[in-house]
């Protein structure tokens, strides 16, 4: 009996390894599922199936669907140093960077943007990212009393572009070339 207990544990350990690789597989699967189906329609079982693991592993690493979403929706916009860009090229630089992020398939932004239409957690995440990252990126470029306003206007443009080009897929916006 002892031998079979050891074999069961070894088999279970082999099937459900505790590792950063497993967590990454879960996060990638979660991002795909949340991006495709939104927060409400994504299930732990669907994420687990996509990651080719048992659903209990998702719970083991992330505690809940909310915890999984929070981890999957960690967004780093990686905005370049805008202080080196020419003043009249700031908008183009920022838009190109944003499109590169979106189209790379590596950004968490699609997950959060799609979910933010119906989920308060995702809405809060979008607000936090733009408050912290966009405002910080333009902090040295605009007077302090205009930072919040400028960051909000930039967010309107970037999120509007992403929503119409990648979520709604409005044909005239989808057909726009990147270089204008």
PDB file of C-alpha atoms in Angstrom:
ATOM      1  CA  UNK A   1       0.000   0.000   0.000  1.00  0.00           C
ATOM      2  CA  UNK A   2       2.870   2.344   0.758  1.00  0.00           C
ATOM      3  CA  UNK A   3       4.314   1.913  -2.724  1.00  0.00           C
ATOM      4  CA  UNK A   4       1.010   2.832  -4.385  1.00  0.00           C
ATOM      5  CA  UNK A   5       0.677   5.904  -2.106  1.00  0.00           C
ATOM      6  CA  UNK A   6       4.123   7.062  -3.172  1.00  0.00           C
ATOM      7  CA  UNK A   7       3.281   6.361  -6.811  1.00  0.00           C
ATOM      8  CA  UNK A   8       0.019   8.330  -6.527  1.00  0.00           C
ATOM      9  CA  UNK A   9       1.846  11.288  -4.969  1.00  0.00           C
ATOM     10  CA  UNK A  10       4.568  11.163  -7.604  1.00  0.00           C
ATOM     11  CA  UNK A  11       2.005  10.961 -10.379  1.00  0.00           C
ATOM     12  CA  UNK A  12      -0.025  13.805  -8.900  1.00  0.00           C
ATOM     13  CA  UNK A  13       3.120  15.906  -8.458  1.00  0.00           C
ATOM     14  CA  UNK A  14       4.129  15.214 -12.040  1.00  0.00           C
ATOM     15  CA  UNK A  15       0.676  16.132 -13.348  1.00  0.00           C
ATOM     16  CA  UNK A  16       0.313  19.270 -11.201  1.00  0.00           C
ATOM     17  CA  UNK A  17       3.778  20.756 -10.700  1.00  0.00           C
ATOM     18  CA  UNK A  18       4.135  23.788  -8.464  1.00  0.00           C
ATOM     19  CA  UNK A  19       6.162  26.113 -10.563  1.00  0.00           C
ATOM     20  CA  UNK A  20       6.380  29.483 -12.153  1.00  0.00           C
ATOM     21  CA  UNK A  21       5.812  27.750 -15.506  1.00  0.00           C
ATOM     22  CA  UNK A  22       2.440  26.462 -14.343  1.00  0.00           C
ATOM     23  CA  UNK A  23       1.454  29.895 -13.090  1.00  0.00           C
ATOM     24  CA  UNK A  24       2.497  31.423 -16.398  1.00  0.00           C
ATOM     25  CA  UNK A  25       0.438  28.862 -18.348  1.00  0.00           C
ATOM     26  CA  UNK A  26      -2.568  29.694 -16.183  1.00  0.00           C
ATOM     27  CA  UNK A  27      -2.077  33.443 -16.635  1.00  0.00           C
ATOM     28  CA  UNK A  28      -1.700  33.147 -20.400  1.00  0.00           C
ATOM     29  CA  UNK A  29      -4.816  30.992 -20.590  1.00  0.00           C
ATOM     30  CA  UNK A  30      -6.694  33.417 -18.339  1.00  0.00           C
ATOM     31  CA  UNK A  31      -5.714  36.374 -20.510  1.00  0.00           C
ATOM     32  CA  UNK A  32      -6.928  34.556 -23.609  1.00  0.00           C
ATOM     33  CA  UNK A  33     -10.210  33.599 -21.961  1.00  0.00           C
ATOM     34  CA  UNK A  34     -10.870  37.008 -20.387  1.00  0.00           C
ATOM     35  CA  UNK A  35      -9.979  38.772 -23.650  1.00  0.00           C
ATOM     36  CA  UNK A  36     -12.242  36.495 -25.678  1.00  0.00           C
ATOM     37  CA  UNK A  37     -15.208  36.099 -23.324  1.00  0.00           C
ATOM     38  CA  UNK A  38     -14.968  38.972 -20.853  1.00  0.00           C
ATOM     39  CA  UNK A  39     -14.948  38.652 -17.097  1.00  0.00           C
ATOM     40  CA  UNK A  40     -18.487  37.393 -16.552  1.00  0.00           C
ATOM     41  CA  UNK A  41     -18.393  34.576 -19.105  1.00  0.00           C
ATOM     42  CA  UNK A  42     -14.904  33.315 -18.273  1.00  0.00           C
ATOM     43  CA  UNK A  43     -14.873  30.366 -15.908  1.00  0.00           C
ATOM     44  CA  UNK A  44     -12.152  28.756 -13.833  1.00  0.00           C
ATOM     45  CA  UNK A  45     -12.879  25.496 -15.671  1.00  0.00           C
ATOM     46  CA  UNK A  46     -12.395  27.141 -19.078  1.00  0.00           C
ATOM     47  CA  UNK A  47      -9.093  28.677 -17.995  1.00  0.00           C
ATOM     48  CA  UNK A  48      -7.929  25.348 -16.580  1.00  0.00           C
ATOM     49  CA  UNK A  49      -8.896  23.516 -19.775  1.00  0.00           C
ATOM     50  CA  UNK A  50      -7.060  26.112 -21.857  1.00  0.00           C
ATOM     51  CA  UNK A  51      -3.970  25.702 -19.642  1.00  0.00           C
ATOM     52  CA  UNK A  52      -4.342  21.901 -19.713  1.00  0.00           C
ATOM     53  CA  UNK A  53      -4.444  21.596 -15.933  1.00  0.00           C
ATOM     54  CA  UNK A  54      -6.971  20.674 -13.259  1.00  0.00           C
ATOM     55  CA  UNK A  55      -9.230  23.572 -12.114  1.00  0.00           C
ATOM     56  CA  UNK A  56      -8.010  23.145  -8.540  1.00  0.00           C
ATOM     57  CA  UNK A  57      -4.595  24.389  -9.680  1.00  0.00           C
ATOM     58  CA  UNK A  58      -6.085  27.711 -10.691  1.00  0.00           C
ATOM     59  CA  UNK A  59      -7.561  28.067  -7.213  1.00  0.00           C
ATOM     60  CA  UNK A  60      -4.298  26.905  -5.611  1.00  0.00           C
ATOM     61  CA  UNK A  61      -2.321  29.682  -7.268  1.00  0.00           C
ATOM     62  CA  UNK A  62      -4.898  32.479  -7.474  1.00  0.00           C
ATOM     63  CA  UNK A  63      -7.525  31.710  -4.782  1.00  0.00           C
ATOM     64  CA  UNK A  64     -10.543  32.804  -6.842  1.00  0.00           C
ATOM     65  CA  UNK A  65     -11.702  34.121 -10.183  1.00  0.00           C
ATOM     66  CA  UNK A  66     -11.207  37.653  -8.835  1.00  0.00           C
ATOM     67  CA  UNK A  67      -7.633  36.824  -7.812  1.00  0.00           C
ATOM     68  CA  UNK A  68      -6.970  35.279 -11.201  1.00  0.00           C
ATOM     69  CA  UNK A  69      -8.340  38.322 -12.982  1.00  0.00           C
ATOM     70  CA  UNK A  70      -6.298  40.692 -10.823  1.00  0.00           C
ATOM     71  CA  UNK A  71      -3.111  38.778 -11.695  1.00  0.00           C
ATOM     72  CA  UNK A  72      -4.015  38.467 -15.381  1.00  0.00           C
ATOM     73  CA  UNK A  73      -4.837  42.155 -15.576  1.00  0.00           C
ATOM     74  CA  UNK A  74      -1.555  43.504 -14.221  1.00  0.00           C
ATOM     75  CA  UNK A  75      -0.789  46.054 -16.894  1.00  0.00           C
ATOM     76  CA  UNK A  76       2.550  47.567 -17.654  1.00  0.00           C
ATOM     77  CA  UNK A  77       2.240  50.062 -20.501  1.00  0.00           C
ATOM     78  CA  UNK A  78       6.018  50.473 -20.611  1.00  0.00           C
ATOM     79  CA  UNK A  79       5.651  54.011 -21.904  1.00  0.00           C
ATOM     80  CA  UNK A  80       8.948  55.261 -23.315  1.00  0.00           C
ATOM     81  CA  UNK A  81      10.691  58.338 -21.975  1.00  0.00           C
ATOM     82  CA  UNK A  82       8.719  61.046 -23.729  1.00  0.00           C
ATOM     83  CA  UNK A  83      11.120  63.787 -22.686  1.00  0.00           C
ATOM     84  CA  UNK A  84      13.429  62.748 -25.534  1.00  0.00           C
ATOM     85  CA  UNK A  85      10.714  63.015 -28.217  1.00  0.00           C
ATOM     86  CA  UNK A  86      10.203  66.189 -30.208  1.00  0.00           C
ATOM     87  CA  UNK A  87       7.269  68.156 -28.843  1.00  0.00           C
ATOM     88  CA  UNK A  88       5.292  67.915 -32.113  1.00  0.00           C
ATOM     89  CA  UNK A  89       5.862  64.127 -32.232  1.00  0.00           C
ATOM     90  CA  UNK A  90       4.704  63.266 -28.707  1.00  0.00           C
ATOM     91  CA  UNK A  91       1.241  62.128 -29.779  1.00  0.00           C
ATOM     92  CA  UNK A  92       2.533  60.009 -32.651  1.00  0.00           C
ATOM     93  CA  UNK A  93       5.189  58.454 -30.405  1.00  0.00           C
ATOM     94  CA  UNK A  94       2.631  57.594 -27.749  1.00  0.00           C
ATOM     95  CA  UNK A  95       0.072  56.201 -30.222  1.00  0.00           C
ATOM     96  CA  UNK A  96       2.672  54.031 -31.987  1.00  0.00           C
ATOM     97  CA  UNK A  97       3.868  52.677 -28.657  1.00  0.00           C
ATOM     98  CA  UNK A  98       0.300  51.954 -27.587  1.00  0.00           C
ATOM     99  CA  UNK A  99      -0.510  50.167 -30.867  1.00  0.00           C
ATOM    100  CA  UNK A 100       2.699  48.148 -30.584  1.00  0.00           C
ATOM    101  CA  UNK A 101       1.675  47.107 -27.077  1.00  0.00           C
ATOM    102  CA  UNK A 102      -1.828  46.148 -28.168  1.00  0.00           C
ATOM    103  CA  UNK A 103      -0.805  44.296 -31.324  1.00  0.00           C
ATOM    104  CA  UNK A 104       2.107  42.413 -29.729  1.00  0.00           C
ATOM    105  CA  UNK A 105      -0.310  39.947 -28.147  1.00  0.00           C
ATOM    106  CA  UNK A 106       1.731  40.206 -24.954  1.00  0.00           C
ATOM    107  CA  UNK A 107      -0.114  43.100 -23.341  1.00  0.00           C
ATOM    108  CA  UNK A 108      -2.769  42.594 -20.700  1.00  0.00           C
ATOM    109  CA  UNK A 109      -4.575  45.690 -21.935  1.00  0.00           C
ATOM    110  CA  UNK A 110      -7.051  43.817 -24.195  1.00  0.00           C
ATOM    111  CA  UNK A 111      -8.126  41.700 -21.222  1.00  0.00           C
ATOM    112  CA  UNK A 112      -8.818  44.701 -19.045  1.00  0.00           C
ATOM    113  CA  UNK A 113     -10.353  46.919 -21.701  1.00  0.00           C
ATOM    114  CA  UNK A 114     -12.877  44.322 -22.805  1.00  0.00           C
ATOM    115  CA  UNK A 115     -13.785  43.432 -19.245  1.00  0.00           C
ATOM    116  CA  UNK A 116     -13.994  47.044 -18.079  1.00  0.00           C
ATOM    117  CA  UNK A 117     -17.247  47.581 -19.946  1.00  0.00           C
ATOM    118  CA  UNK A 118     -19.070  45.300 -17.516  1.00  0.00           C
ATOM    119  CA  UNK A 119     -16.804  44.746 -14.499  1.00  0.00           C
ATOM    120  CA  UNK A 120     -16.019  47.217 -11.702  1.00  0.00           C
ATOM    121  CA  UNK A 121     -12.694  45.516 -10.877  1.00  0.00           C
ATOM    122  CA  UNK A 122     -11.541  45.927 -14.477  1.00  0.00           C
ATOM    123  CA  UNK A 123     -12.763  49.529 -14.547  1.00  0.00           C
ATOM    124  CA  UNK A 124     -10.764  50.292 -11.431  1.00  0.00           C
ATOM    125  CA  UNK A 125      -7.695  48.640 -12.958  1.00  0.00           C
ATOM    126  CA  UNK A 126      -7.935  50.805 -16.102  1.00  0.00           C
ATOM    127  CA  UNK A 127      -8.311  53.951 -14.011  1.00  0.00           C
ATOM    128  CA  UNK A 128      -5.332  53.018 -11.831  1.00  0.00           C
ATOM    129  CA  UNK A 129      -3.086  52.243 -14.806  1.00  0.00           C
ATOM    130  CA  UNK A 130      -3.823  55.488 -16.543  1.00  0.00           C
ATOM    131  CA  UNK A 131      -3.556  57.542 -13.358  1.00  0.00           C
ATOM    132  CA  UNK A 132      -0.229  55.996 -12.427  1.00  0.00           C
ATOM    133  CA  UNK A 133       1.426  55.279 -15.764  1.00  0.00           C
ATOM    134  CA  UNK A 134       0.112  57.845 -18.235  1.00  0.00           C
ATOM    135  CA  UNK A 135       0.175  60.687 -15.708  1.00  0.00           C
ATOM    136  CA  UNK A 136       3.717  59.706 -14.693  1.00  0.00           C
ATOM    137  CA  UNK A 137       4.864  59.588 -18.317  1.00  0.00           C
ATOM    138  CA  UNK A 138       3.697  63.117 -19.007  1.00  0.00           C
ATOM    139  CA  UNK A 139       4.599  64.558 -15.589  1.00  0.00           C
ATOM    140  CA  UNK A 140       7.734  66.325 -16.857  1.00  0.00           C
ATOM    141  CA  UNK A 141       6.042  67.546 -20.019  1.00  0.00           C
ATOM    142  CA  UNK A 142       3.085  69.520 -18.712  1.00  0.00           C
ATOM    143  CA  UNK A 143       2.556  71.938 -15.838  1.00  0.00           C
ATOM    144  CA  UNK A 144       1.558  70.236 -12.594  1.00  0.00           C
ATOM    145  CA  UNK A 145      -1.882  71.845 -12.552  1.00  0.00           C
ATOM    146  CA  UNK A 146      -2.670  70.319 -15.977  1.00  0.00           C
ATOM    147  CA  UNK A 147      -1.281  66.772 -15.504  1.00  0.00           C
ATOM    148  CA  UNK A 148      -4.512  65.119 -14.479  1.00  0.00           C
ATOM    149  CA  UNK A 149      -6.440  66.807 -17.275  1.00  0.00           C
ATOM    150  CA  UNK A 150      -3.813  65.928 -19.911  1.00  0.00           C
ATOM    151  CA  UNK A 151      -3.551  62.327 -18.725  1.00  0.00           C
ATOM    152  CA  UNK A 152      -7.343  62.014 -18.896  1.00  0.00           C
ATOM    153  CA  UNK A 153      -7.445  63.391 -22.445  1.00  0.00           C
ATOM    154  CA  UNK A 154      -4.650  61.067 -23.546  1.00  0.00           C
ATOM    155  CA  UNK A 155      -6.514  58.153 -21.964  1.00  0.00           C
ATOM    156  CA  UNK A 156      -9.668  59.135 -23.879  1.00  0.00           C
ATOM    157  CA  UNK A 157      -7.813  59.043 -27.154  1.00  0.00           C
ATOM    158  CA  UNK A 158      -5.868  55.834 -26.536  1.00  0.00           C
ATOM    159  CA  UNK A 159      -8.769  53.894 -25.047  1.00  0.00           C
ATOM    160  CA  UNK A 160     -11.153  55.190 -27.700  1.00  0.00           C
ATOM    161  CA  UNK A 161      -8.746  54.113 -30.415  1.00  0.00           C
ATOM    162  CA  UNK A 162      -8.302  50.676 -28.858  1.00  0.00           C
ATOM    163  CA  UNK A 163     -12.009  50.186 -28.296  1.00  0.00           C
ATOM    164  CA  UNK A 164     -13.042  51.158 -31.827  1.00  0.00           C
ATOM    165  CA  UNK A 165     -10.123  49.447 -33.582  1.00  0.00           C
ATOM    166  CA  UNK A 166      -9.781  46.217 -31.604  1.00  0.00           C
ATOM    167  CA  UNK A 167     -12.960  45.593 -29.637  1.00  0.00           C
ATOM    168  CA  UNK A 168     -15.830  46.986 -31.725  1.00  0.00           C
ATOM    169  CA  UNK A 169     -13.720  46.662 -34.892  1.00  0.00           C
ATOM    170  CA  UNK A 170     -15.323  49.698 -36.549  1.00  0.00           C
ATOM    171  CA  UNK A 171     -14.326  49.179 -40.230  1.00  0.00           C
ATOM    172  CA  UNK A 172     -13.037  52.706 -41.000  1.00  0.00           C
ATOM    173  CA  UNK A 173     -10.864  52.625 -37.858  1.00  0.00           C
ATOM    174  CA  UNK A 174      -9.636  49.064 -38.479  1.00  0.00           C
ATOM    175  CA  UNK A 175      -8.674  50.037 -42.025  1.00  0.00           C
ATOM    176  CA  UNK A 176      -6.662  53.061 -40.930  1.00  0.00           C
ATOM    177  CA  UNK A 177      -2.985  52.562 -41.643  1.00  0.00           C
ATOM    178  CA  UNK A 178      -0.651  52.878 -38.682  1.00  0.00           C
ATOM    179  CA  UNK A 179       1.404  55.500 -40.467  1.00  0.00           C
ATOM    180  CA  UNK A 180      -0.556  58.637 -41.180  1.00  0.00           C
TER     181      UNK A 180
END
